[in-house]
Amino acid sequence: MTQILDGKALSLRIKDEIANEVRAFAATGHRPPHLAAILVGNDGASQTYVANKEKSSAEVGFLSSVYRLDENIDEAELLKIIDFLNRDDEVDGFIVQLPLPKHIDEQKVINAISSDKDVDGFTPVNIGRMVLGQDAFVPATPMGICTLLQRYNIPTEGMHCVVVGRSNIVGTPAANLMSRKAFNCTVTMCHSRTRNLPEITRQADILIVAIGKPEFVGADMVKPDAVVIDVGIHRIPDASKKSGFHLCGDVKHSEVDSKCSWVTPVPGGVGPLTIVSLLQNTLLAYKKKYSL
Ligand code: GUN
């Protein structure tokens, strides 16, 4: 029988745990952890993500601030703000919401973030540390996937994990983490140039889909009783909805779910855990800074 990896419910539980820690720090005279975000331009999805990060920060008792910058801001101006946040003792961690406008060099901007405040885990230092198995801030989405698998006690040892998508934010770090000792999976990484993709995904005991294409994975691509993790989230125009759209993932849940042992819904699967991971990384940055 298919069971749901309920990211929404798990995220509420973990947020409660974080809020308790923050309250305990406050009781001993410490200020709350502070997460800042830089949002450039008016991309609708990015605005929603950043608003959710603000809301979640408030829910666990964090301070949060958002730097909303004009679409046309100079790269040099943006780098100055990053330099300011790197030095600001009152900010424990910050993120630069991606994607950035085309005239800005994204990698240059990421490289400018202090690795001690890089709670997205996007800087070369943190990615290098993660790959080496050293203490690191791990990117939020793959960290959320790991948390889901661990908290639901999903067996992973010796399993074949197939990752579809090789982005720096999700696929590449997810493949690395699943191969590590904590999970001990045999990992296959697939991408847009992979031949015979369905043949490979059908071998997956654990299938992580982060390809960014609506309902890309159908029932013909999934082995019976697989664990399926759907990282995609897409707004599909839908006149029957008050909002004018409905959400779907990279997996065609209407035909895949009944084949799975465990599956993440969209929405309410990986998404809430991504934000929780960012909060956990911020708490970690704060604790490191004050040796708590
Ligand atoms: N854009 C999409 N996902 C993310 C994320 O996890 N962090 C940042 N900074 N930008 C994103």
mmCIF file of C-alpha atoms and ligand atoms in Angstrom:
data_model
loop_
_atom_site.group_PDB
_atom_site.id
_atom_site.type_symbol
_atom_site.label_atom_id
_atom_site.label_comp_id
_atom_site.label_asym_id
_atom_site.label_seq_id
_atom_site.Cartn_x
_atom_site.Cartn_y
_atom_site.Cartn_z
ATOM 1 C CA MET A 1 0.000 0.000 0.000
ATOM 2 C CA THR A 2 1.283 3.461 -0.880
ATOM 3 C CA GLN A 3 2.272 5.651 2.047
ATOM 4 C CA ILE A 4 2.779 9.409 2.006
ATOM 5 C CA LEU A 5 6.003 11.115 3.067
ATOM 6 C CA ASP A 6 4.157 14.016 4.665
ATOM 7 C CA GLY A 7 6.607 16.908 4.446
ATOM 8 C CA LYS A 8 4.092 19.409 5.752
ATOM 9 C CA ALA A 9 3.445 17.474 8.981
ATOM 10 C CA LEU A 10 7.151 16.715 9.497
ATOM 11 C CA SER A 11 8.078 20.353 8.902
ATOM 12 C CA LEU A 12 5.661 21.452 11.654
ATOM 13 C CA ARG A 13 7.268 18.990 14.058
ATOM 14 C CA ILE A 14 10.809 20.147 13.263
ATOM 15 C CA LYS A 15 9.791 23.828 13.430
ATOM 16 C CA ASP A 16 8.479 23.116 16.918
ATOM 17 C CA GLU A 17 11.854 21.611 17.864
ATOM 18 C CA ILE A 18 13.672 24.676 16.490
ATOM 19 C CA ALA A 19 11.301 27.069 18.295
ATOM 20 C CA ASN A 20 11.982 25.235 21.578
ATOM 21 C CA GLU A 21 15.733 25.660 21.093
ATOM 22 C CA VAL A 22 15.322 29.351 20.303
ATOM 23 C CA ARG A 23 13.208 29.822 23.450
ATOM 24 C CA ALA A 24 15.885 28.076 25.516
ATOM 25 C CA PHE A 25 18.547 30.430 24.139
ATOM 26 C CA ALA A 26 16.341 33.443 24.875
ATOM 27 C CA ALA A 27 15.916 32.221 28.465
ATOM 28 C CA THR A 28 19.698 32.386 28.902
ATOM 29 C CA GLY A 29 19.895 35.935 27.556
ATOM 30 C CA HIS A 30 20.768 35.305 23.910
ATOM 31 C CA ARG A 31 19.267 37.215 21.003
ATOM 32 C CA PRO A 32 17.301 35.174 18.422
ATOM 33 C CA PRO A 33 19.017 33.781 15.296
ATOM 34 C CA HIS A 34 18.731 36.108 12.301
ATOM 35 C CA LEU A 35 18.243 34.974 8.682
ATOM 36 C CA ALA A 36 18.466 37.544 5.890
ATOM 37 C CA ALA A 37 17.500 37.167 2.233
ATOM 38 C CA ILE A 38 18.382 39.162 -0.852
ATOM 39 C CA LEU A 39 15.688 39.226 -3.515
ATOM 40 C CA VAL A 40 16.519 40.850 -6.852
ATOM 41 C CA GLY A 41 13.696 41.743 -9.245
ATOM 42 C CA ASN A 42 10.051 40.732 -9.424
ATOM 43 C CA ASP A 43 10.013 37.016 -10.260
ATOM 44 C CA GLY A 44 6.701 35.683 -8.872
ATOM 45 C CA ALA A 45 8.002 32.299 -7.725
ATOM 46 C CA SER A 46 11.035 33.890 -6.003
ATOM 47 C CA GLN A 47 8.771 36.376 -4.207
ATOM 48 C CA THR A 48 6.644 33.480 -2.926
ATOM 49 C CA TYR A 49 9.713 31.526 -1.758
ATOM 50 C CA VAL A 50 11.156 34.516 0.092
ATOM 51 C CA ALA A 51 7.785 35.335 1.693
ATOM 52 C CA ASN A 52 7.578 31.715 2.903
ATOM 53 C CA LYS A 53 11.079 31.957 4.338
ATOM 54 C CA GLU A 54 10.110 35.135 6.223
ATOM 55 C CA LYS A 55 6.927 33.557 7.562
ATOM 56 C CA SER A 56 8.716 30.386 8.671
ATOM 57 C CA SER A 57 11.492 32.408 10.342
ATOM 58 C CA ALA A 58 8.883 34.284 12.386
ATOM 59 C CA GLU A 59 7.137 31.012 13.314
ATOM 60 C CA VAL A 60 10.277 29.643 14.992
ATOM 61 C CA GLY A 61 11.181 32.935 16.668
ATOM 62 C CA PHE A 62 13.992 33.961 14.307
ATOM 63 C CA LEU A 63 14.600 37.520 13.233
ATOM 64 C CA SER A 64 14.427 37.912 9.481
ATOM 65 C CA SER A 65 15.108 40.654 7.012
ATOM 66 C CA VAL A 66 14.695 40.896 3.258
ATOM 67 C CA TYR A 67 16.687 43.151 0.956
ATOM 68 C CA ARG A 68 14.377 43.750 -2.016
ATOM 69 C CA LEU A 69 16.486 45.077 -4.873
ATOM 70 C CA ASP A 70 15.625 46.474 -8.260
ATOM 71 C CA GLU A 71 15.789 44.131 -11.276
ATOM 72 C CA ASN A 72 18.369 46.484 -12.848
ATOM 73 C CA ILE A 73 20.741 46.701 -9.887
ATOM 74 C CA ASP A 74 24.450 46.695 -10.815
ATOM 75 C CA GLU A 75 26.424 43.591 -9.976
ATOM 76 C CA ALA A 76 28.857 45.828 -8.033
ATOM 77 C CA GLU A 77 25.997 47.209 -5.886
ATOM 78 C CA LEU A 78 24.787 43.692 -5.127
ATOM 79 C CA LEU A 79 28.321 42.650 -4.160
ATOM 80 C CA LYS A 80 28.478 45.623 -1.767
ATOM 81 C CA ILE A 81 25.314 44.461 0.001
ATOM 82 C CA ILE A 82 26.744 40.960 0.292
ATOM 83 C CA ASP A 83 29.914 42.422 1.777
ATOM 84 C CA PHE A 84 27.783 44.354 4.271
ATOM 85 C CA LEU A 85 25.883 41.205 5.310
ATOM 86 C CA ASN A 86 29.136 39.221 5.545
ATOM 87 C CA ARG A 87 30.327 41.736 8.162
ATOM 88 C CA ASP A 88 27.034 42.341 9.985
ATOM 89 C CA ASP A 89 27.364 40.671 13.395
ATOM 90 C CA GLU A 90 23.598 40.752 13.862
ATOM 91 C CA VAL A 91 23.031 38.471 10.832
ATOM 92 C CA ASP A 92 23.879 34.791 11.299
ATOM 93 C CA GLY A 93 23.089 33.559 7.810
ATOM 94 C CA PHE A 94 21.774 34.897 4.528
ATOM 95 C CA ILE A 95 20.744 33.738 1.095
ATOM 96 C CA VAL A 96 20.635 35.300 -2.330
ATOM 97 C CA GLN A 97 17.439 34.071 -3.972
ATOM 98 C CA LEU A 98 18.099 32.509 -7.381
ATOM 99 C CA PRO A 99 17.739 32.939 -10.290
ATOM 100 C CA LEU A 100 19.373 36.354 -10.652
ATOM 101 C CA PRO A 101 18.762 38.660 -13.636
ATOM 102 C CA LYS A 102 20.854 37.739 -16.686
ATOM 103 C CA HIS A 103 23.229 40.732 -16.442
ATOM 104 C CA ILE A 104 24.532 39.468 -13.093
ATOM 105 C CA ASP A 105 27.141 36.705 -12.851
ATOM 106 C CA GLU A 106 25.475 34.249 -10.483
ATOM 107 C CA GLN A 107 28.621 32.312 -9.603
ATOM 108 C CA LYS A 108 30.532 35.515 -8.829
ATOM 109 C CA VAL A 109 27.747 36.545 -6.460
ATOM 110 C CA ILE A 110 27.656 33.144 -4.741
ATOM 111 C CA ASN A 111 31.450 33.158 -4.399
ATOM 112 C CA ALA A 112 31.205 36.472 -2.532
ATOM 113 C CA ILE A 113 29.072 35.008 0.285
ATOM 114 C CA SER A 114 31.030 34.207 3.447
ATOM 115 C CA SER A 115 31.073 30.418 3.858
ATOM 116 C CA ASP A 116 30.211 30.913 7.569
ATOM 117 C CA LYS A 117 26.929 32.615 6.612
ATOM 118 C CA ASP A 118 26.175 30.577 3.486
ATOM 119 C CA VAL A 119 23.109 28.812 4.914
ATOM 120 C CA ASP A 120 22.069 27.763 1.375
ATOM 121 C CA GLY A 121 25.304 25.744 1.134
ATOM 122 C CA PHE A 122 25.980 27.076 -2.374
ATOM 123 C CA THR A 123 29.550 28.381 -1.998
ATOM 124 C CA PRO A 124 32.477 26.332 -3.316
ATOM 125 C CA VAL A 125 33.820 26.002 0.247
ATOM 126 C CA ASN A 126 30.623 24.428 1.570
ATOM 127 C CA ILE A 127 30.135 22.203 -1.469
ATOM 128 C CA GLY A 128 33.757 21.065 -1.186
ATOM 129 C CA ARG A 129 33.331 20.346 2.510
ATOM 130 C CA MET A 130 30.115 18.425 1.869
ATOM 131 C CA VAL A 131 31.767 16.245 -0.783
ATOM 132 C CA LEU A 132 34.686 15.562 1.575
ATOM 133 C CA GLY A 133 32.293 14.641 4.378
ATOM 134 C CA GLN A 134 33.424 17.556 6.545
ATOM 135 C CA ASP A 135 31.192 19.887 8.583
ATOM 136 C CA ALA A 136 29.313 21.959 6.013
ATOM 137 C CA PHE A 137 26.124 23.805 5.288
ATOM 138 C CA VAL A 138 24.308 21.390 2.983
ATOM 139 C CA PRO A 139 21.952 22.787 0.298
ATOM 140 C CA ALA A 140 18.431 22.981 1.687
ATOM 141 C CA THR A 141 16.479 20.853 -0.786
ATOM 142 C CA PRO A 142 18.706 17.747 -0.724
ATOM 143 C CA MET A 143 19.053 18.184 3.038
ATOM 144 C CA GLY A 144 15.230 18.171 3.240
ATOM 145 C CA ILE A 145 15.105 14.943 1.207
ATOM 146 C CA CYS A 146 17.621 13.347 3.605
ATOM 147 C CA THR A 147 15.566 14.481 6.597
ATOM 148 C CA LEU A 148 12.383 12.973 5.123
ATOM 149 C CA LEU A 149 14.080 9.612 4.493
ATOM 150 C CA GLN A 150 15.702 9.565 7.942
ATOM 151 C CA ARG A 151 12.700 10.678 9.984
ATOM 152 C CA TYR A 152 10.448 8.168 8.223
ATOM 153 C CA ASN A 153 13.072 5.433 8.760
ATOM 154 C CA ILE A 154 13.117 4.542 5.070
ATOM 155 C CA PRO A 155 15.748 1.817 4.514
ATOM 156 C CA THR A 156 18.430 3.030 2.091
ATOM 157 C CA GLU A 157 21.491 0.837 2.704
ATOM 158 C CA GLY A 158 22.648 -0.891 -0.483
ATOM 159 C CA MET A 159 19.635 0.436 -2.412
ATOM 160 C CA HIS A 160 19.845 1.777 -5.939
ATOM 161 C CA CYS A 161 19.059 5.489 -5.851
ATOM 162 C CA VAL A 162 18.480 7.111 -9.238
ATOM 163 C CA VAL A 163 18.646 10.912 -9.339
ATOM 164 C CA VAL A 164 17.068 12.604 -12.352
ATOM 165 C CA GLY A 165 18.492 16.119 -12.836
ATOM 166 C CA ARG A 166 22.024 17.419 -12.224
ATOM 167 C CA SER A 167 21.482 20.979 -10.972
ATOM 168 C CA ASN A 168 23.938 22.474 -8.492
ATOM 169 C CA ILE A 169 21.053 23.166 -6.110
ATOM 170 C CA VAL A 170 19.402 19.730 -6.018
ATOM 171 C CA GLY A 171 20.529 16.822 -8.238
ATOM 172 C CA THR A 172 24.291 17.031 -7.807
ATOM 173 C CA PRO A 173 24.304 17.410 -3.997
ATOM 174 C CA ALA A 174 21.448 14.871 -3.610
ATOM 175 C CA ALA A 175 23.452 12.254 -5.537
ATOM 176 C CA ASN A 176 26.493 12.935 -3.376
ATOM 177 C CA LEU A 177 24.600 12.735 -0.084
ATOM 178 C CA MET A 178 22.793 9.499 -0.986
ATOM 179 C CA SER A 179 26.118 7.804 -1.738
ATOM 180 C CA ARG A 180 27.596 8.768 1.631
ATOM 181 C CA LYS A 181 27.832 6.531 4.699
ATOM 182 C CA ALA A 182 24.649 7.858 6.291
ATOM 183 C CA PHE A 183 22.633 6.403 3.379
ATOM 184 C CA ASN A 184 24.956 3.930 1.635
ATOM 185 C CA CYS A 185 23.044 3.951 -1.644
ATOM 186 C CA THR A 186 24.408 2.978 -5.024
ATOM 187 C CA VAL A 187 23.696 6.122 -7.021
ATOM 188 C CA THR A 188 22.998 6.681 -10.709
ATOM 189 C CA MET A 189 22.823 10.287 -11.880
ATOM 190 C CA CYS A 190 20.658 10.926 -14.959
ATOM 191 C CA HIS A 191 20.211 14.136 -16.957
ATOM 192 C CA SER A 192 18.908 15.531 -20.230
ATOM 193 C CA ARG A 193 21.448 13.574 -22.321
ATOM 194 C CA THR A 194 20.892 10.210 -20.610
ATOM 195 C CA ARG A 195 19.983 7.419 -23.041
ATOM 196 C CA ASN A 196 17.169 5.015 -22.227
ATOM 197 C CA LEU A 197 16.081 7.038 -19.203
ATOM 198 C CA PRO A 198 12.955 4.941 -18.420
ATOM 199 C CA GLU A 199 15.081 1.791 -18.411
ATOM 200 C CA ILE A 200 17.315 3.311 -15.740
ATOM 201 C CA THR A 201 14.606 4.918 -13.602
ATOM 202 C CA ARG A 202 12.778 1.548 -13.562
ATOM 203 C CA GLN A 203 15.806 0.135 -11.697
ATOM 204 C CA ALA A 204 15.457 2.657 -8.887
ATOM 205 C CA ASP A 205 14.580 1.546 -5.374
ATOM 206 C CA ILE A 206 14.672 5.264 -4.520
ATOM 207 C CA LEU A 207 13.867 7.688 -7.339
ATOM 208 C CA ILE A 208 14.647 11.389 -6.809
ATOM 209 C CA VAL A 209 13.175 13.543 -9.570
ATOM 210 C CA ALA A 210 14.490 17.099 -9.930
ATOM 211 C CA ILE A 211 14.293 17.691 -13.665
ATOM 212 C CA GLY A 212 12.064 20.769 -13.648
ATOM 213 C CA LYS A 213 9.488 19.434 -16.156
ATOM 214 C CA PRO A 214 5.815 19.124 -15.186
ATOM 215 C CA GLU A 215 4.627 15.499 -14.762
ATOM 216 C CA PHE A 216 7.705 14.192 -16.604
ATOM 217 C CA VAL A 217 7.873 10.847 -14.796
ATOM 218 C CA GLY A 218 4.990 8.508 -15.597
ATOM 219 C CA ALA A 219 4.119 5.023 -14.326
ATOM 220 C CA ASP A 220 6.204 3.393 -17.089
ATOM 221 C CA MET A 221 9.344 4.908 -15.493
ATOM 222 C CA VAL A 222 8.804 3.595 -11.964
ATOM 223 C CA LYS A 223 9.502 0.173 -10.453
ATOM 224 C CA PRO A 224 6.687 -1.283 -8.324
ATOM 225 C CA ASP A 225 7.189 -0.417 -4.610
ATOM 226 C CA ALA A 226 9.816 2.253 -5.300
ATOM 227 C CA VAL A 227 10.246 5.248 -2.990
ATOM 228 C CA VAL A 228 9.581 8.317 -5.142
ATOM 229 C CA ILE A 229 10.757 11.806 -4.164
ATOM 230 C CA ASP A 230 9.280 14.573 -6.322
ATOM 231 C CA VAL A 231 11.260 17.814 -6.091
ATOM 232 C CA GLY A 232 9.370 19.653 -8.862
ATOM 233 C CA ILE A 233 6.788 22.343 -8.268
ATOM 234 C CA HIS A 234 5.048 24.025 -11.207
ATOM 235 C CA ARG A 235 2.149 26.442 -11.547
ATOM 236 C CA ILE A 236 -0.188 25.191 -14.277
ATOM 237 C CA PRO A 237 -2.821 27.684 -15.559
ATOM 238 C CA ASP A 238 -6.246 26.392 -14.483
ATOM 239 C CA ALA A 239 -9.408 28.448 -15.019
ATOM 240 C CA SER A 240 -11.342 26.211 -12.607
ATOM 241 C CA LYS A 241 -9.218 27.458 -9.660
ATOM 242 C CA LYS A 242 -9.762 30.742 -7.867
ATOM 243 C CA SER A 243 -6.001 31.399 -8.013
ATOM 244 C CA GLY A 244 -6.019 30.722 -11.779
ATOM 245 C CA PHE A 245 -3.506 27.861 -11.441
ATOM 246 C CA HIS A 246 -2.920 24.499 -9.838
ATOM 247 C CA LEU A 247 0.381 23.029 -8.669
ATOM 248 C CA CYS A 248 2.011 19.895 -10.000
ATOM 249 C CA GLY A 249 5.385 18.214 -9.644
ATOM 250 C CA ASP A 250 7.870 16.495 -11.952
ATOM 251 C CA VAL A 251 6.010 13.218 -11.335
ATOM 252 C CA LYS A 252 2.602 12.295 -12.761
ATOM 253 C CA HIS A 253 1.089 11.418 -9.398
ATOM 254 C CA SER A 254 -2.288 10.332 -10.830
ATOM 255 C CA GLU A 255 -0.612 7.252 -12.330
ATOM 256 C CA VAL A 256 2.597 6.841 -10.290
ATOM 257 C CA ASP A 257 1.420 7.045 -6.674
ATOM 258 C CA SER A 258 -0.414 3.701 -6.590
ATOM 259 C CA LYS A 259 2.826 1.939 -7.683
ATOM 260 C CA CYS A 260 5.022 3.373 -4.910
ATOM 261 C CA SER A 261 5.779 2.150 -1.412
ATOM 262 C CA TRP A 262 6.366 5.770 -0.336
ATOM 263 C CA VAL A 263 5.858 9.005 -2.256
ATOM 264 C CA THR A 264 6.149 12.746 -1.592
ATOM 265 C CA PRO A 265 3.046 14.760 -2.544
ATOM 266 C CA VAL A 266 3.167 18.101 -4.376
ATOM 267 C CA PRO A 267 2.588 20.424 -2.640
ATOM 268 C CA GLY A 268 3.370 19.332 0.926
ATOM 269 C CA GLY A 269 6.305 16.974 0.302
ATOM 270 C CA VAL A 270 9.848 18.216 -0.259
ATOM 271 C CA GLY A 271 8.945 21.954 -0.308
ATOM 272 C CA PRO A 272 8.215 22.437 3.422
ATOM 273 C CA LEU A 273 11.379 20.489 4.320
ATOM 274 C CA THR A 274 13.482 22.777 2.129
ATOM 275 C CA ILE A 275 12.501 25.781 4.206
ATOM 276 C CA VAL A 276 12.997 23.853 7.444
ATOM 277 C CA SER A 277 16.522 22.909 6.307
ATOM 278 C CA LEU A 278 17.319 26.571 5.771
ATOM 279 C CA LEU A 279 16.131 27.291 9.325
ATOM 280 C CA GLN A 280 18.235 24.385 10.640
ATOM 281 C CA ASN A 281 21.308 25.715 8.814
ATOM 282 C CA THR A 282 20.695 29.196 10.229
ATOM 283 C CA LEU A 283 20.411 27.788 13.737
ATOM 284 C CA LEU A 284 23.658 25.889 13.134
ATOM 285 C CA ALA A 285 25.418 29.078 11.948
ATOM 286 C CA TYR A 286 24.162 30.901 15.051
ATOM 287 C CA LYS A 287 25.256 28.140 17.423
ATOM 288 C CA LYS A 288 28.699 27.960 15.803
ATOM 289 C CA LYS A 289 29.134 31.709 16.056
ATOM 290 C CA TYR A 290 28.328 31.785 19.782
ATOM 291 C CA SER A 291 29.761 28.313 20.561
ATOM 292 C CA LEU A 292 26.370 27.186 21.871
HETATM 293 N N1 GUN B 1 15.921 29.213 -6.010
HETATM 294 C C1 GUN B 1 15.304 28.011 -6.037
HETATM 295 N N2 GUN B 1 15.621 27.297 -4.936
HETATM 296 C C2 GUN B 1 16.450 28.067 -4.214
HETATM 297 C C3 GUN B 1 17.119 27.863 -2.965
HETATM 298 O O1 GUN B 1 17.028 26.829 -2.299
HETATM 299 N N3 GUN B 1 17.889 28.902 -2.547
HETATM 300 C C4 GUN B 1 18.029 30.048 -3.269
HETATM 301 N N4 GUN B 1 18.823 30.998 -2.785
HETATM 302 N N5 GUN B 1 17.434 30.255 -4.417
HETATM 303 C C5 GUN B 1 16.639 29.261 -4.886
#
